[in-house]
CSV table of C-alpha atoms and ligand atoms in Angstrom, one decimal:
chain,number,residue,atom,x,y,z
A,1,MET,CA,92.9,26.8,91.6
A,2,PRO,CA,95.8,26.1,93.6
A,3,THR,CA,98.6,28.2,92.6
A,4,THR,CA,102.3,26.9,92.6
A,5,ARG,CA,104.4,28.7,95.1
A,6,PRO,CA,107.7,29.8,93.5
A,7,VAL,CA,110.9,29.2,95.2
A,8,LEU,CA,112.7,32.2,96.6
A,9,PRO,CA,115.8,32.8,94.8
A,10,GLU,CA,118.8,33.5,97.0
A,11,LEU,CA,120.0,37.3,97.1
A,12,PRO,CA,123.1,38.2,98.2
A,13,GLU,CA,123.1,40.5,101.3
A,14,GLY,CA,122.7,44.3,100.7
A,15,PRO,CA,125.8,45.8,99.5
A,16,GLY,CA,125.4,48.1,102.2
A,17,PRO,CA,123.3,51.3,102.4
A,18,SER,CA,125.8,53.6,100.6
A,19,ALA,CA,127.6,51.3,98.3
A,20,PRO,CA,126.6,51.3,94.8
A,21,ALA,CA,124.5,48.5,93.6
A,22,ALA,CA,127.0,45.8,92.0
A,23,ASP,CA,124.7,43.6,90.9
A,24,GLY,CA,122.3,45.7,89.1
A,25,VAL,CA,119.8,46.1,91.4
A,26,PRO,CA,118.6,49.6,90.9
A,27,GLN,CA,119.2,51.7,94.1
A,28,GLN,CA,115.6,53.4,93.5
A,29,LEU,CA,112.2,52.2,92.7
A,30,VAL,CA,111.3,54.5,89.9
A,31,ASP,CA,108.0,53.6,87.7
A,32,ARG,CA,107.8,54.8,84.0
A,33,TYR,CA,106.1,57.7,84.8
A,34,GLY,CA,109.3,58.7,86.8
A,35,ARG,CA,107.9,58.5,90.3
A,36,THR,CA,110.1,57.3,92.8
A,37,VAL,CA,108.5,55.1,95.4
A,38,ARG,CA,109.3,56.0,99.2
A,39,ASP,CA,106.2,54.0,100.7
A,40,LEU,CA,105.5,50.5,101.0
A,41,ARG,CA,101.8,49.1,101.7
A,42,LEU,CA,102.3,45.8,102.6
A,43,SER,CA,98.9,43.8,102.6
A,44,ILE,CA,99.4,40.9,105.0
A,45,THR,CA,96.4,39.1,104.5
A,46,ASP,CA,93.0,39.1,102.5
A,47,ARG,CA,90.8,38.1,105.4
A,48,CYS,CA,88.8,40.0,107.9
A,49,ASN,CA,86.3,39.7,110.6
A,50,LEU,CA,84.1,42.5,109.5
A,51,ARG,CA,82.2,42.7,106.3
A,52,CYS,CA,82.5,46.3,105.5
A,53,THR,CA,79.5,47.2,102.8
A,54,TYR,CA,82.1,49.0,101.0
A,55,CYS,CA,84.6,46.6,100.9
A,56,MET,CA,83.3,43.0,101.0
A,57,PRO,CA,80.3,41.0,100.3
A,58,ALA,CA,78.5,39.7,103.3
A,59,GLN,CA,79.5,36.0,103.1
A,60,GLY,CA,83.4,37.5,102.9
A,61,LEU,CA,85.8,36.6,99.7
A,62,GLN,CA,87.3,33.4,98.5
A,63,TRP,CA,90.2,33.9,101.1
A,64,LEU,CA,93.6,32.8,99.4
A,65,PRO,CA,94.8,29.6,100.8
A,66,THR,CA,97.1,30.1,103.8
A,67,PRO,CA,100.2,28.7,101.6
A,68,ASP,CA,99.8,31.5,99.3
A,69,LEU,CA,100.1,34.2,101.7
A,70,LEU,CA,103.7,36.0,102.3
A,71,THR,CA,105.5,34.2,105.2
A,72,THR,CA,107.1,36.2,107.7
A,73,ALA,CA,110.8,35.6,106.2
A,74,GLU,CA,109.0,36.7,102.9
A,75,LEU,CA,107.6,39.7,103.9
A,76,THR,CA,111.1,40.7,105.8
A,77,ARG,CA,113.0,39.9,102.7
A,78,LEU,CA,110.6,42.3,100.8
A,79,GLY,CA,110.9,44.9,102.8
A,80,ARG,CA,114.9,44.5,103.3
A,81,ILE,CA,115.0,45.1,99.5
A,82,ALA,CA,112.8,47.7,99.7
A,83,VAL,CA,114.0,49.6,102.6
A,84,GLU,CA,118.2,48.5,102.3
A,85,ARG,CA,118.2,48.9,98.4
A,86,LEU,CA,115.6,50.6,96.8
A,87,GLY,CA,114.9,53.5,98.9
A,88,VAL,CA,111.5,53.1,100.6
A,89,GLU,CA,111.3,54.8,103.9
A,90,ARG,CA,107.6,54.3,105.3
A,91,ILE,CA,106.0,50.7,105.6
A,92,ARG,CA,102.4,50.6,106.0
A,93,LEU,CA,100.6,47.0,107.4
A,94,THR,CA,97.5,46.5,106.2
A,95,GLY,CA,95.0,44.0,105.0
A,96,GLY,CA,92.2,42.3,105.0
A,97,GLU,CA,92.8,42.8,108.9
A,98,PRO,CA,96.4,42.4,109.9
A,99,LEU,CA,95.5,41.7,113.3
A,100,LEU,CA,94.5,38.5,112.2
A,101,ARG,CA,98.1,37.5,111.5
A,102,ARG,CA,99.4,36.2,114.8
A,103,ASP,CA,103.2,36.7,113.8
A,104,LEU,CA,102.5,40.7,113.2
A,105,GLU,CA,104.6,41.4,116.1
A,106,GLU,CA,107.2,39.1,114.8
A,107,ILE,CA,107.1,41.1,111.1
A,108,VAL,CA,106.8,44.7,112.8
A,109,GLY,CA,110.0,43.3,114.9
A,110,ALA,CA,111.9,42.3,111.7
A,111,LEU,CA,111.0,45.4,109.8
A,112,SER,CA,112.1,47.6,112.5
A,113,ALA,CA,115.0,46.6,112.5
A,114,LEU,CA,115.7,47.7,108.9
A,115,ARG,CA,117.8,50.7,108.3
A,116,THR,CA,117.5,53.2,104.9
A,117,SER,CA,120.7,54.4,103.1
A,118,ALA,CA,120.5,57.2,105.3
A,119,GLY,CA,120.6,55.1,108.6
A,120,ALA,CA,117.2,55.5,109.6
A,121,LYS,CA,114.6,53.1,110.8
A,122,PRO,CA,111.7,53.1,108.5
A,123,ASP,CA,108.6,54.4,109.8
A,124,ILE,CA,106.0,51.6,110.4
A,125,ALA,CA,102.3,52.1,110.3
A,126,LEU,CA,99.5,49.8,110.8
A,127,THR,CA,95.8,50.5,109.2
A,128,THR,CA,93.3,48.0,111.1
A,129,ASN,CA,89.8,47.7,112.2
A,130,GLY,CA,91.1,48.0,115.9
A,131,LEU,CA,89.7,44.4,116.9
A,132,GLY,CA,91.7,43.0,119.2
A,133,LEU,CA,94.3,46.0,119.5
A,134,GLU,CA,94.2,46.3,123.5
A,135,LYS,CA,95.9,43.0,123.8
A,136,ARG,CA,98.7,43.6,121.4
A,137,ALA,CA,99.3,47.6,121.3
A,138,ALA,CA,102.1,47.3,123.7
A,139,GLY,CA,103.9,44.4,121.9
A,140,LEU,CA,103.5,46.3,118.8
A,141,ARG,CA,104.9,49.3,120.1
A,142,ALA,CA,107.8,47.6,121.6
A,143,ALA,CA,108.4,45.7,118.3
A,144,GLY,CA,108.8,49.0,116.8
A,145,LEU,CA,105.4,50.2,115.7
A,146,ASP,CA,104.7,53.7,115.0
A,147,ARG,CA,101.6,54.8,114.4
A,148,VAL,CA,98.2,53.0,113.8
A,149,ASN,CA,95.2,54.3,111.5
A,150,ILE,CA,92.0,53.0,112.7
A,151,SER,CA,88.6,52.6,110.5
A,152,ILE,CA,85.5,53.8,112.0
A,153,ASP,CA,83.0,55.0,110.0
A,154,SER,CA,80.2,55.6,112.8
A,155,LEU,CA,80.4,56.0,116.3
A,156,ASP,CA,76.8,55.0,116.9
A,157,PRO,CA,76.7,51.5,117.5
A,158,GLN,CA,73.7,50.6,115.4
A,159,ASP,CA,75.1,52.4,112.5
A,160,TYR,CA,78.7,50.9,112.9
A,161,ALA,CA,77.3,47.4,112.8
A,162,ALA,CA,74.7,48.5,109.6
A,163,ILE,CA,78.4,49.4,108.1
A,164,THR,CA,80.5,46.6,109.1
A,165,ARG,CA,77.6,43.9,109.4
A,166,ARG,CA,79.2,43.2,112.9
A,167,ASP,CA,77.9,44.6,116.2
A,168,ARG,CA,81.6,45.4,117.7
A,169,LEU,CA,81.9,49.1,117.8
A,170,ALA,CA,82.7,48.6,121.6
A,171,ASP,CA,85.5,46.1,120.9
A,172,VAL,CA,87.0,48.6,118.5
A,173,LEU,CA,86.9,51.4,121.1
A,174,THR,CA,88.4,49.0,123.5
A,175,GLY,CA,91.4,48.5,121.1
A,176,ILE,CA,91.7,52.0,120.6
A,177,ALA,CA,91.8,52.6,124.5
A,178,GLY,CA,94.6,50.3,124.6
A,179,ALA,CA,96.7,51.7,121.6
A,180,GLN,CA,96.8,55.0,123.1
A,181,GLU,CA,97.9,53.5,126.8
A,182,ALA,CA,100.5,51.8,124.5
A,183,GLY,CA,101.8,55.3,122.9
A,184,LEU,CA,100.8,54.8,119.5
A,185,ALA,CA,99.5,58.6,119.3
A,186,PRO,CA,98.1,60.3,117.2
A,187,ILE,CA,95.1,58.2,116.5
A,188,LYS,CA,94.2,58.5,112.9
A,189,VAL,CA,90.6,57.7,112.0
A,190,ASN,CA,89.7,56.3,108.6
A,191,ALA,CA,86.3,56.8,107.4
A,192,VAL,CA,84.9,56.1,103.7
A,193,ALA,CA,82.2,58.6,102.9
A,194,VAL,CA,79.2,57.2,101.5
A,195,PRO,CA,76.2,59.0,99.5
A,196,THR,CA,73.2,57.7,101.7
A,197,THR,CA,74.4,58.7,105.2
A,198,VAL,CA,77.3,61.5,104.8
A,199,GLU,CA,75.1,64.4,105.6
A,200,GLU,CA,74.2,62.7,108.8
A,201,ARG,CA,77.4,60.7,109.5
A,202,ALA,CA,80.2,62.9,108.8
A,203,PRO,CA,79.6,65.9,111.0
A,204,ARG,CA,79.0,63.9,114.2
A,205,LEU,CA,81.9,61.8,113.4
A,206,LEU,CA,84.1,64.8,112.9
A,207,ALA,CA,82.9,66.7,116.2
A,208,GLU,CA,83.1,63.3,117.8
A,209,CYS,CA,86.9,62.3,116.6
A,210,LEU,CA,87.6,66.0,117.5
A,211,ARG,CA,86.7,65.8,121.3
A,212,ARG,CA,88.3,62.6,121.5
A,213,GLY,CA,91.9,64.1,120.1
A,214,TRP,CA,91.7,61.5,116.8
A,215,GLN,CA,92.6,62.7,113.2
A,216,LEU,CA,89.6,61.9,111.1
A,217,ARG,CA,90.4,61.2,107.7
A,218,PHE,CA,87.5,60.9,104.9
A,219,ILE,CA,88.3,58.6,102.2
A,220,GLU,CA,86.3,58.7,98.6
A,221,HIS,CA,84.9,55.5,97.8
A,222,MET,CA,87.2,53.4,95.6
A,223,PRO,CA,86.4,50.7,93.2
A,224,LEU,CA,88.4,48.3,95.1
A,225,GLY,CA,86.1,45.3,94.9
A,226,PRO,CA,84.6,43.4,91.9
A,227,ARG,CA,83.8,45.9,89.2
A,228,GLU,CA,80.0,45.4,89.3
A,229,THR,CA,80.1,46.4,93.0
A,230,TRP,CA,81.0,50.0,92.4
A,231,SER,CA,79.5,53.1,90.5
A,232,SER,CA,80.3,56.5,90.0
A,233,GLN,CA,77.1,57.2,91.9
A,234,ASP,CA,79.0,55.9,95.1
A,235,VAL,CA,81.7,58.7,95.2
A,236,VAL,CA,81.1,61.2,97.5
A,237,GLY,CA,83.2,63.7,96.7
A,238,VAL,CA,85.9,65.9,98.5
A,239,ASP,CA,83.5,69.3,97.4
A,240,GLN,CA,80.9,67.9,98.8
A,241,ILE,CA,82.5,66.4,101.8
A,242,LEU,CA,83.6,69.9,102.5
A,243,GLU,CA,80.4,71.2,101.9
A,244,VAL,CA,78.2,69.2,104.0
A,245,LEU,CA,81.0,69.7,106.9
A,246,ARG,CA,80.9,73.8,106.4
A,247,GLY,CA,77.0,73.2,106.5
A,248,ALA,CA,76.9,71.3,109.4
A,249,GLY,CA,78.5,74.5,111.1
A,250,PHE,CA,82.5,73.7,110.9
A,251,THR,CA,84.8,76.5,110.0
A,252,LEU,CA,87.4,74.9,108.0
A,253,THR,CA,90.8,76.2,106.3
A,254,GLU,CA,92.7,74.6,103.8
A,255,VAL,CA,96.1,73.6,104.8
A,256,GLY,CA,97.4,71.4,101.8
A,257,ARG,CA,98.8,68.0,101.2
A,258,PRO,CA,101.9,68.0,103.4
A,259,ASP,CA,104.8,65.8,102.5
A,260,ARG,CA,103.0,64.2,99.5
A,261,ARG,CA,100.6,62.3,101.6
A,262,PRO,CA,97.8,61.0,100.2
A,263,ALA,CA,95.3,62.9,102.6
A,264,ALA,CA,94.6,66.9,101.9
A,265,LEU,CA,94.1,68.5,104.9
A,266,TRP,CA,92.1,71.6,106.6
A,267,ARG,CA,92.3,72.9,110.0
A,268,VAL,CA,89.0,72.9,112.0
A,269,ALA,CA,88.8,76.0,114.1
A,270,ALA,CA,87.5,75.2,117.8
A,271,GLY,CA,83.6,76.0,117.6
A,272,SER,CA,80.2,74.4,118.2
A,273,ALA,CA,78.9,72.0,115.6
A,274,VAL,CA,75.8,69.3,115.3
A,275,GLY,CA,75.0,70.7,118.7
A,276,GLN,CA,78.2,69.8,120.3
A,277,GLU,CA,81.1,71.9,121.3
A,278,HIS,CA,84.3,71.2,119.9
A,279,PRO,CA,88.2,71.8,120.3
A,280,ALA,CA,90.3,72.8,117.3
A,281,GLY,CA,92.1,70.2,115.1
A,282,THR,CA,92.1,69.0,111.8
A,283,VAL,CA,90.3,66.8,109.2
A,284,GLY,CA,91.7,65.2,106.1
A,285,VAL,CA,90.1,63.9,102.7
A,286,ILE,CA,91.8,61.5,100.6
A,287,ALA,CA,90.3,62.4,96.8
A,288,SER,CA,91.7,59.2,95.3
A,289,VAL,CA,88.6,59.4,92.6
A,290,THR,CA,87.7,63.0,92.3
A,291,ALA,CA,91.2,64.9,92.9
A,292,PRO,CA,93.5,62.1,92.0
A,293,PHE,CA,97.2,62.5,93.2
A,294,CYS,CA,98.9,60.3,90.7
A,295,SER,CA,101.4,62.2,89.2
A,296,ASP,CA,103.4,62.7,92.4
A,297,CYS,CA,102.4,59.5,94.3
A,298,ASP,CA,105.2,57.9,96.1
A,299,ARG,CA,103.7,54.6,96.9
A,300,THR,CA,103.1,51.0,96.1
A,301,ARG,CA,101.8,48.1,97.3
A,302,ILE,CA,102.2,44.6,97.6
A,303,THR,CA,99.4,42.4,98.0
A,304,ALA,CA,99.1,39.3,100.4
A,305,ASP,CA,100.5,36.8,97.9
A,306,GLY,CA,103.3,38.8,96.7
A,307,ARG,CA,102.0,40.9,93.7
A,308,LEU,CA,103.4,44.0,93.0
A,309,MET,CA,100.7,47.1,92.2
A,310,THR,CA,100.4,50.4,91.9
A,311,LEU,CA,98.0,52.6,93.4
A,312,SER,CA,96.6,54.5,90.7
A,313,LEU,CA,93.0,53.9,89.8
A,314,ILE,CA,94.0,54.5,86.3
A,315,HIS,CA,97.0,53.0,86.1
A,316,ILE,CA,96.9,49.6,87.8
A,317,SER,CA,99.6,47.5,86.2
A,318,GLU,CA,99.6,43.7,85.4
A,319,PRO,CA,100.2,42.0,89.0
A,320,THR,CA,103.7,40.7,89.0
A,321,ARG,CA,104.3,37.5,91.3
A,322,LEU,CA,107.1,39.3,93.1
A,323,LEU,CA,108.8,36.5,94.9
A,324,SER,CA,109.4,35.3,91.5
A,325,ILE,CA,112.1,37.8,90.7
A,326,SER,CA,115.4,36.9,90.5
B,1,SAM,N1,91.1,45.9,107.7
B,1,SAM,C1,91.6,47.2,107.8
B,1,SAM,C2,91.2,48.8,108.1
B,1,SAM,O1,89.8,48.6,107.7
B,1,SAM,O2,91.4,49.5,108.4
B,1,SAM,C3,92.9,47.4,106.5
B,1,SAM,C4,92.1,47.2,105.5
B,1,SAM,S1,91.3,48.4,104.6
B,1,SAM,C5,91.4,47.6,103.2
B,1,SAM,C6,92.3,49.8,104.7
B,1,SAM,C7,91.6,50.7,104.1
B,1,SAM,O3,90.7,51.1,103.1
B,1,SAM,C8,90.4,51.3,105.7
B,1,SAM,O4,90.5,52.3,105.8
B,1,SAM,C9,88.9,51.3,104.7
B,1,SAM,O5,88.0,51.9,105.1
B,1,SAM,C10,89.4,51.4,103.3
B,1,SAM,N2,88.4,51.1,102.2
B,1,SAM,C11,88.2,49.9,102.3
B,1,SAM,N3,87.6,49.5,100.9
B,1,SAM,C12,87.1,50.8,100.4
B,1,SAM,C13,86.6,51.4,99.3
B,1,SAM,N4,86.1,50.8,98.4
B,1,SAM,N5,87.0,52.8,99.1
B,1,SAM,C14,87.8,53.4,99.8
B,1,SAM,N6,88.3,53.0,100.9
B,1,SAM,C15,88.1,51.4,101.3
B,2,SF4,FE1,87.8,44.4,107.0
B,2,SF4,FE2,89.1,46.5,106.5
B,2,SF4,FE3,88.0,45.8,104.6
B,2,SF4,FE4,86.1,46.6,106.7
B,2,SF4,S1,87.4,47.7,105.2
B,2,SF4,S2,85.7,44.7,105.7
B,2,SF4,S3,87.5,45.8,108.2
B,2,SF4,S4,89.5,44.8,105.4
């Protein structure tokens, strides 16, 4: 059903980073649980060129009509309110696949020109599947992108194709090489842990990431898609992931969850596992399901069509059509 796009209300220019709000707009985004938002995830499209089994059905989704997607100007405006007036310090661009937006460089450039009340540029990160990144990395870096997270569940081409339903691993690796060349380091890799393959896949992936100098973080499978596509049986919890890695020969020492980031980290000692030598490094686990960190979560997200959501699995708020807020 077509949705009516609300007209953007005119907001006065911000009163200046340290001036008190004269117009009743709060100077921090604090939810009803007392959590102050510092980290904003902006989904800039719902479309994707992969079909990861844990994320989308093979036929894709019913994509939002293009006019419903937030425009560059709207994304910039939301970013400005968040950074200049509400205390947000970090913005992560995500999707769908954010590289599908041709105006991504423009969006990054506009967001990186913002300044927090302390006068700092917001930290701008991109979560991407990496396809086509080699052509865009230098431009994104120049526009102000600070870091990238790239999603790869396996470095075996056949396995990768089975997970994403597309034979594109070589292209992703080219994308990562481009990101490294452009200075988008360190490369962080996201992988969703899946029960049927975790024992085989997780140790191999960690060994490879350590050898390549990439920081791997496993994510517990969350109920993000339609309800019937997720069951608690699909979740490989943090304890099982650690057991699998230790069983494969990795020596892990807990570091904790630095800086209220979602990933809890473990140091990995240099050694040998799954028949390969590996250098020292770290591995992370985002245990959103078995050890949720809701109480000190400092992030919120806006969907590609402008709905404000919490990240919590328990307290998903009713979506708000953000652009209609005056
Ligand atoms: N397309 C980009 C990518 O894959 O990196 C950005 C969007 S994707 C939705 C963002 C992250 O969510 C990816 O790291 C992906 O692995 C993860 N993800 C997708 N579906 C998930 C699920 N059901 N549970 C946990 N993580 C999921
Ligand atoms: Fe696309 Fe990312 Fe979802 Fe995979 S996880 S289907 S790359 S949006």
